Coordinates of C-alpha atoms in Angstrom, one line a residue:
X1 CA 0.0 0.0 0.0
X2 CA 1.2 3.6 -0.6
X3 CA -0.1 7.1 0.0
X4 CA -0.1 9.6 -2.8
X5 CA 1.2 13.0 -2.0
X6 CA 1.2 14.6 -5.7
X7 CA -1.4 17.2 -7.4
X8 CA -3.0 14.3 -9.0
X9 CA -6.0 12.1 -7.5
X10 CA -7.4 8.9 -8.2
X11 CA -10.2 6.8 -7.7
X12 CA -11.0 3.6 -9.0
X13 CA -8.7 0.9 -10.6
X14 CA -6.1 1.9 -12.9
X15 CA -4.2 -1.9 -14.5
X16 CA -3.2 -3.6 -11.0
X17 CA -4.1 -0.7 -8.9
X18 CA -7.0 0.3 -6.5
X19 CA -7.2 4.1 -5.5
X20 CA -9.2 5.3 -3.0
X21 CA -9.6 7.6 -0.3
X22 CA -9.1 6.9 3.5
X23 CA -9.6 9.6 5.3
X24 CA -7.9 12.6 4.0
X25 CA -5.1 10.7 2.1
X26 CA -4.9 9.4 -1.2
X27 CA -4.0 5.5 -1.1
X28 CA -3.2 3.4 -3.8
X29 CA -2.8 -0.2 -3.6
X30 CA -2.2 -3.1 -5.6
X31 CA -5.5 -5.3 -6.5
X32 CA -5.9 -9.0 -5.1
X33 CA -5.1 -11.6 -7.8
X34 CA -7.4 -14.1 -7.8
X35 CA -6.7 -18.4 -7.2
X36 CA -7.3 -20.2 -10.1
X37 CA -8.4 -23.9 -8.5
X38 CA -6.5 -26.6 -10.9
X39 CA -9.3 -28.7 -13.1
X40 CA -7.8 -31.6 -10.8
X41 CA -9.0 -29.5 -7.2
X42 CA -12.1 -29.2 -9.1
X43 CA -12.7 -32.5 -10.1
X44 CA -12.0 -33.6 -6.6
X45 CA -14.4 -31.4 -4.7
X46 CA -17.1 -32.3 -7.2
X47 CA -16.7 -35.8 -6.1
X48 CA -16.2 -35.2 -2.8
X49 CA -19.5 -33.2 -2.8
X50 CA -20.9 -36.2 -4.4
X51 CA -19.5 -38.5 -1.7
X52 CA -21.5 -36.6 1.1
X53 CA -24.7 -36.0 -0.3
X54 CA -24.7 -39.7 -0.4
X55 CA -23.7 -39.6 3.6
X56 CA -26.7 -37.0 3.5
X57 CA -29.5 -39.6 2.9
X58 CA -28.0 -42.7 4.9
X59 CA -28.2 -40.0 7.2
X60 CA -31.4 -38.9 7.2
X61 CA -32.8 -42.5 6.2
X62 CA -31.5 -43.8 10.0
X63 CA -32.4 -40.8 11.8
X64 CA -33.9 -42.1 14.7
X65 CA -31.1 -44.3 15.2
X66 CA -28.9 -41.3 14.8
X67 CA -30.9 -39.2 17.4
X68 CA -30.6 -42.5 19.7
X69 CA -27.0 -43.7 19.4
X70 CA -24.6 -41.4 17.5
X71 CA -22.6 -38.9 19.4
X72 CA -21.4 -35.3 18.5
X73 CA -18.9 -36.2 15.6
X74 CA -21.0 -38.6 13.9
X75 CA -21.8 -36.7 10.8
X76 CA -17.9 -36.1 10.0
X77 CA -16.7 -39.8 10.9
X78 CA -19.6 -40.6 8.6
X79 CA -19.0 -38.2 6.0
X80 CA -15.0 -39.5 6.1
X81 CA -16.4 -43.1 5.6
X82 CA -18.1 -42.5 2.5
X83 CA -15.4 -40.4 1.4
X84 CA -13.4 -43.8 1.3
X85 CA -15.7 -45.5 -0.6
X86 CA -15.3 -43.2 -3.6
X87 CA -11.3 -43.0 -3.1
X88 CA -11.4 -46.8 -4.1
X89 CA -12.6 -45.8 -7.5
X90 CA -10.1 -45.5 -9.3
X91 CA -8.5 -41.9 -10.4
X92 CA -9.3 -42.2 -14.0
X93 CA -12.9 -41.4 -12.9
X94 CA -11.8 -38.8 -11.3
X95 CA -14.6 -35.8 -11.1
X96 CA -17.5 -38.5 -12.4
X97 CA -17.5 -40.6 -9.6
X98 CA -20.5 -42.7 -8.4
X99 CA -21.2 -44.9 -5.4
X100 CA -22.2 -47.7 -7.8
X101 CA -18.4 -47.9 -8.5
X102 CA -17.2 -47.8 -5.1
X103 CA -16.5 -50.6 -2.3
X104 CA -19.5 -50.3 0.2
X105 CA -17.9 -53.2 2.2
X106 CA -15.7 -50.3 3.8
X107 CA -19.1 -48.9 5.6
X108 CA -19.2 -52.1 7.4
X109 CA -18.7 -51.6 10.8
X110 CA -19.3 -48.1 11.2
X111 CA -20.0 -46.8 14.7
X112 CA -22.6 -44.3 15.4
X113 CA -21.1 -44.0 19.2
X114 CA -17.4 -44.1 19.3
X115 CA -17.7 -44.7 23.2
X116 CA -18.6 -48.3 22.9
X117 CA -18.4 -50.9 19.6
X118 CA -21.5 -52.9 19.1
X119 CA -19.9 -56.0 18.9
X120 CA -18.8 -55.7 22.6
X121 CA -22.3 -55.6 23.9
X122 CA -24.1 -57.8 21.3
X123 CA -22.5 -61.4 21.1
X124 CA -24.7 -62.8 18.5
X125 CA -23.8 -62.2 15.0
X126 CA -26.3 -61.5 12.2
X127 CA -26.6 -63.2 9.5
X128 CA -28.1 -61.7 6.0
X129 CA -29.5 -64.3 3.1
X130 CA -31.2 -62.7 -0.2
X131 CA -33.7 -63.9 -2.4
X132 CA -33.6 -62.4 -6.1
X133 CA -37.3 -63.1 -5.7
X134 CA -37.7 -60.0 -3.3
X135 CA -37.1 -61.7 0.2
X136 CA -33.9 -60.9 2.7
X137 CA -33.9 -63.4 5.3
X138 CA -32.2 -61.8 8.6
X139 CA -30.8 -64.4 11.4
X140 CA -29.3 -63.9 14.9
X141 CA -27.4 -66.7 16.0
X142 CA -25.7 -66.8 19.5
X143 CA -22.5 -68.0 19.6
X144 CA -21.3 -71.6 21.3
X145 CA -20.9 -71.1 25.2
X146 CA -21.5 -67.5 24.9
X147 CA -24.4 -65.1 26.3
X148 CA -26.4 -63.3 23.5
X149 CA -25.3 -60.1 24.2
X150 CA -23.3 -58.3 27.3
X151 CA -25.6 -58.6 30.6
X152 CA -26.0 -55.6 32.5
X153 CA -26.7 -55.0 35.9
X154 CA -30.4 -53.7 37.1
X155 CA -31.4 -54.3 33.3
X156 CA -35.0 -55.5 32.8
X157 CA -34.8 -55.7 29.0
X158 CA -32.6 -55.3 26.2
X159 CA -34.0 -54.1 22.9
X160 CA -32.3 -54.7 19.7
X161 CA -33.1 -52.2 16.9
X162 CA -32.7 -52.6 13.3
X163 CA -33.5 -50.6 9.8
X164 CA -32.6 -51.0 6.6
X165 CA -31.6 -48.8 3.6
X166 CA -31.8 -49.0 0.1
X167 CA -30.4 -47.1 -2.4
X168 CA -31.3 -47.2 -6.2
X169 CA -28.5 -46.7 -7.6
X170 CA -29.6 -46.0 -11.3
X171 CA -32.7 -43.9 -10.4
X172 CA -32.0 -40.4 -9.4
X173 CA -31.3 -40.7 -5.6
X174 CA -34.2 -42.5 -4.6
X175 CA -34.6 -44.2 -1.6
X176 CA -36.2 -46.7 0.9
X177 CA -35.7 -47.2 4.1
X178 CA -37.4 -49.7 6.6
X179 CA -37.3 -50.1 10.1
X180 CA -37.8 -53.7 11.5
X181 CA -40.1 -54.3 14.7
X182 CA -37.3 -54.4 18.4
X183 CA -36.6 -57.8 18.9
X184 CA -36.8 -57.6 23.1
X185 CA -35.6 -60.1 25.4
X186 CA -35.5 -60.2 29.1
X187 CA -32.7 -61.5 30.8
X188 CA -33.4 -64.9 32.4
X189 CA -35.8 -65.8 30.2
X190 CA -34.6 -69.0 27.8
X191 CA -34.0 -67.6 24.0
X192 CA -33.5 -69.2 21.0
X193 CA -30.4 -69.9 19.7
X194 CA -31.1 -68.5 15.9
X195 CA -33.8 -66.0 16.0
X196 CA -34.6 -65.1 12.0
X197 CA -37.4 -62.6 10.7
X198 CA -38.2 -62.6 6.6
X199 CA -38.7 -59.2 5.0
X200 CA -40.1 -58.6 1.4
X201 CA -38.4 -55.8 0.0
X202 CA -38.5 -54.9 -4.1
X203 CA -35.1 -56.3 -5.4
X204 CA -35.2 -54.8 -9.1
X205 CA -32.4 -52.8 -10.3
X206 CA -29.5 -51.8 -8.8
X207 CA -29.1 -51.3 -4.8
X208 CA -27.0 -50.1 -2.5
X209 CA -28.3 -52.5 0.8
X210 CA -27.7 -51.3 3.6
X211 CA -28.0 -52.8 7.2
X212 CA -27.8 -50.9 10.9
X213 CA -28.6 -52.9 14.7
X214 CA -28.0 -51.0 17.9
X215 CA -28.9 -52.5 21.3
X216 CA -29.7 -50.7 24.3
X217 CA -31.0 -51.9 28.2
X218 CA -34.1 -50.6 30.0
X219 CA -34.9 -50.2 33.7
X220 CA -38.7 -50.8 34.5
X221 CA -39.5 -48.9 31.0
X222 CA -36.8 -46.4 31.7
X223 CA -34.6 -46.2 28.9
X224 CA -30.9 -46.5 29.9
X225 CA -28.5 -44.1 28.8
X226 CA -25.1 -45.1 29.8
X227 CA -22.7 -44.8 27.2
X228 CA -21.2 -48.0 28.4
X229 CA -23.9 -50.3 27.7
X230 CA -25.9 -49.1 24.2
X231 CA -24.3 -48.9 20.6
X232 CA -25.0 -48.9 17.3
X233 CA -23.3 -50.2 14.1
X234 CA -23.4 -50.8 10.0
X235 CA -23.6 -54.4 9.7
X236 CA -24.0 -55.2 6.1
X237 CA -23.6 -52.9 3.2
X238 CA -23.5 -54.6 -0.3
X239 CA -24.0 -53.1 -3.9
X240 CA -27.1 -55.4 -5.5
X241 CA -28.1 -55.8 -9.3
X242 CA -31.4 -57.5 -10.0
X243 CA -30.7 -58.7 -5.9
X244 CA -27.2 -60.7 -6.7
X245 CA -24.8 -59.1 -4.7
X246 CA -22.2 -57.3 -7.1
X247 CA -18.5 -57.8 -5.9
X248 CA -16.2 -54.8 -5.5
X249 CA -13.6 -55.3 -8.8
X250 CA -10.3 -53.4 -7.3
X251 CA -8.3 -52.0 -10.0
X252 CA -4.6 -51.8 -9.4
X253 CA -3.2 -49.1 -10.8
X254 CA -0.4 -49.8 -12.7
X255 CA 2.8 -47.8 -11.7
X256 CA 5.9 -46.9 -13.8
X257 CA 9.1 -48.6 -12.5
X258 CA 12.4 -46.8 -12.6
X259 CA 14.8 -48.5 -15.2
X260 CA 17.1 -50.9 -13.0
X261 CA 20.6 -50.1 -12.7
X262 CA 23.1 -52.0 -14.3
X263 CA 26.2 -52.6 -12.2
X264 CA 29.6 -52.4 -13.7
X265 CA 32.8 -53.8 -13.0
X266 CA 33.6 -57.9 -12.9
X267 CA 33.5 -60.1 -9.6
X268 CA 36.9 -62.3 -9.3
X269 CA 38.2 -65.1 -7.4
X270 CA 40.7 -62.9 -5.7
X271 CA 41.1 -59.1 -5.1
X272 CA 43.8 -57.3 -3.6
X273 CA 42.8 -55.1 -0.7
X274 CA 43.4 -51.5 -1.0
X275 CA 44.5 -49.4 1.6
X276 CA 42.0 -46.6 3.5
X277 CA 43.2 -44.2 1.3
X278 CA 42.7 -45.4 -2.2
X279 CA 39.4 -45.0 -3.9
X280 CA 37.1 -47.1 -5.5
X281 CA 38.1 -48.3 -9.6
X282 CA 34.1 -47.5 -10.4
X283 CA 31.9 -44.6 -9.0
X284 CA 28.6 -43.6 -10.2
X285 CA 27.1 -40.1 -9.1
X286 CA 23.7 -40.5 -7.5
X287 CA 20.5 -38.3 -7.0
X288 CA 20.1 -37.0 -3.7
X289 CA 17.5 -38.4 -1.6
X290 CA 15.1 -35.6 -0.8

């Protein structure tokens, strides 16, 4: 910035220069260049943009779980996840990405409350089987010599939740989600084994499946709200066509070795041994490592 003290006064831009008045001075400065993003930064933040508008509507599709079970940084660790799945499609897409082309599996195991993992307080595992016909078949089975999920004291029963969301993939955005009925046990009480429930659920096209459970205890209808013992988790996500499950296809980029080397010089059965003072016969300059 300068001040002009000549006859002469400005106002306005003149090439690079802003003139204007502060006060009673004349000041002149030079204007701000603007940052022009690369196409690169560009393509990148519309793909990134892509990736959380797709975090948007798992979001809002397992809202009540979110109100129930996800803590304060939920939306970001959520956002980061998806922002995963479309960092495995590969970088010659870059700027047209699309979840189709991306590795759901990495959702799975998600946590909506960092304080506890789901898996610590719900033993039984769940099992998923699809029908092409339009059925998903949804199965907890207990594990051998294990309780079906982490007792807790003064609870009077536990409550497992589950929803599921689908994703048409080839359709504009639109989406389904579903919540199941709680499965509710009381401790004490004998429990099956394998507990399953069958759900009807319009297979056509192509789907982006995905599966959420939390668990949480109850006191004599109060609802418990110790961190320590409630939790919530992705356990499937799968990419569908026609309701056969489409695998992920990793391409390995393929990267450009450095031409090897060659050595010089010829290995003998004897060498004499120089002295600390004499130098090598060969020498090759090298590049820095920076």
């Amino acid at each position: 910035m300068a001040i002009a003290n000549g006859m002469n006064r400005f106002r306005g831009l003149l090439s690079d220069f802003v003139f204007y008045t502060r006060g009673k001075k004349q000041v002149v400065r030079k204007k701000a260049t603007s940052y022009k993003l690369s196409e690169n930064t560009i393509k990148s933040g519309r793909d990134f943009g892509e990736a959380t508008r797709n975090a948007s509507y798992l979001r809002k599709a397992f809202k009540s779980l979110v109100k129930h079970y996800g803590n304060d940084d939920f939306h970001n660790r959520l956002n980061k996840n998806f922002t995963r799945v479309f960092n495995s499609i590969p970088s010659e897409m870059l700027g047209n990405k699309h979840l189709s082309q991306g590795n759901l599996k990495l959702l799975e195991g998600f946590q909506f409350n960092t304080g506890r993992k789901f898996a610590s307080l719900c033993y039984a595992r769940l099992g998923l089987n699809i029908d092409p016909a339009g059925f998903i078949t949804f199965t907890w089975e207990k594990p051998k010599d294990e309780h079906f999920f982490k007792r807790v004291p003064n609870a009077t029963r536990t409550y497992i939740q589950m929803m599921v969301f689908q994703y048409d993939l080839d359709d504009g955005g639109q989406y389904e989600c579903i919540r199941l009925n709680d499965l509710v046990i009381e401790p004490g009480k004998p429990i099956d084994p394998k507990i399953s429930l069958k759900l009807e659920v319009d297979l056509t096209g192509e789907k982006a499946l995905i599966v959420a459970a939390g668990i949480y205890h109850d006191t004599k209808g109060t609802r418990s709200y110790d961190k320590r013992y409630f939790g919530c988790t992705i356990t499937h996500a799968l990419h569908l066509n026609e309701g056969v499950e489409v695998p992920f296809a990793e391409v390995k980029e393929e990267k450009i070795k450095d031409k090897e080397e060659t050595g010089v010089g010829t290995w003998g059965g004897s060498l004499e041994v120089g002295t600390a003072d004499s130098k090598p016969i060969y020498e090759k300059s090298r590049r820095p490592i920076d």
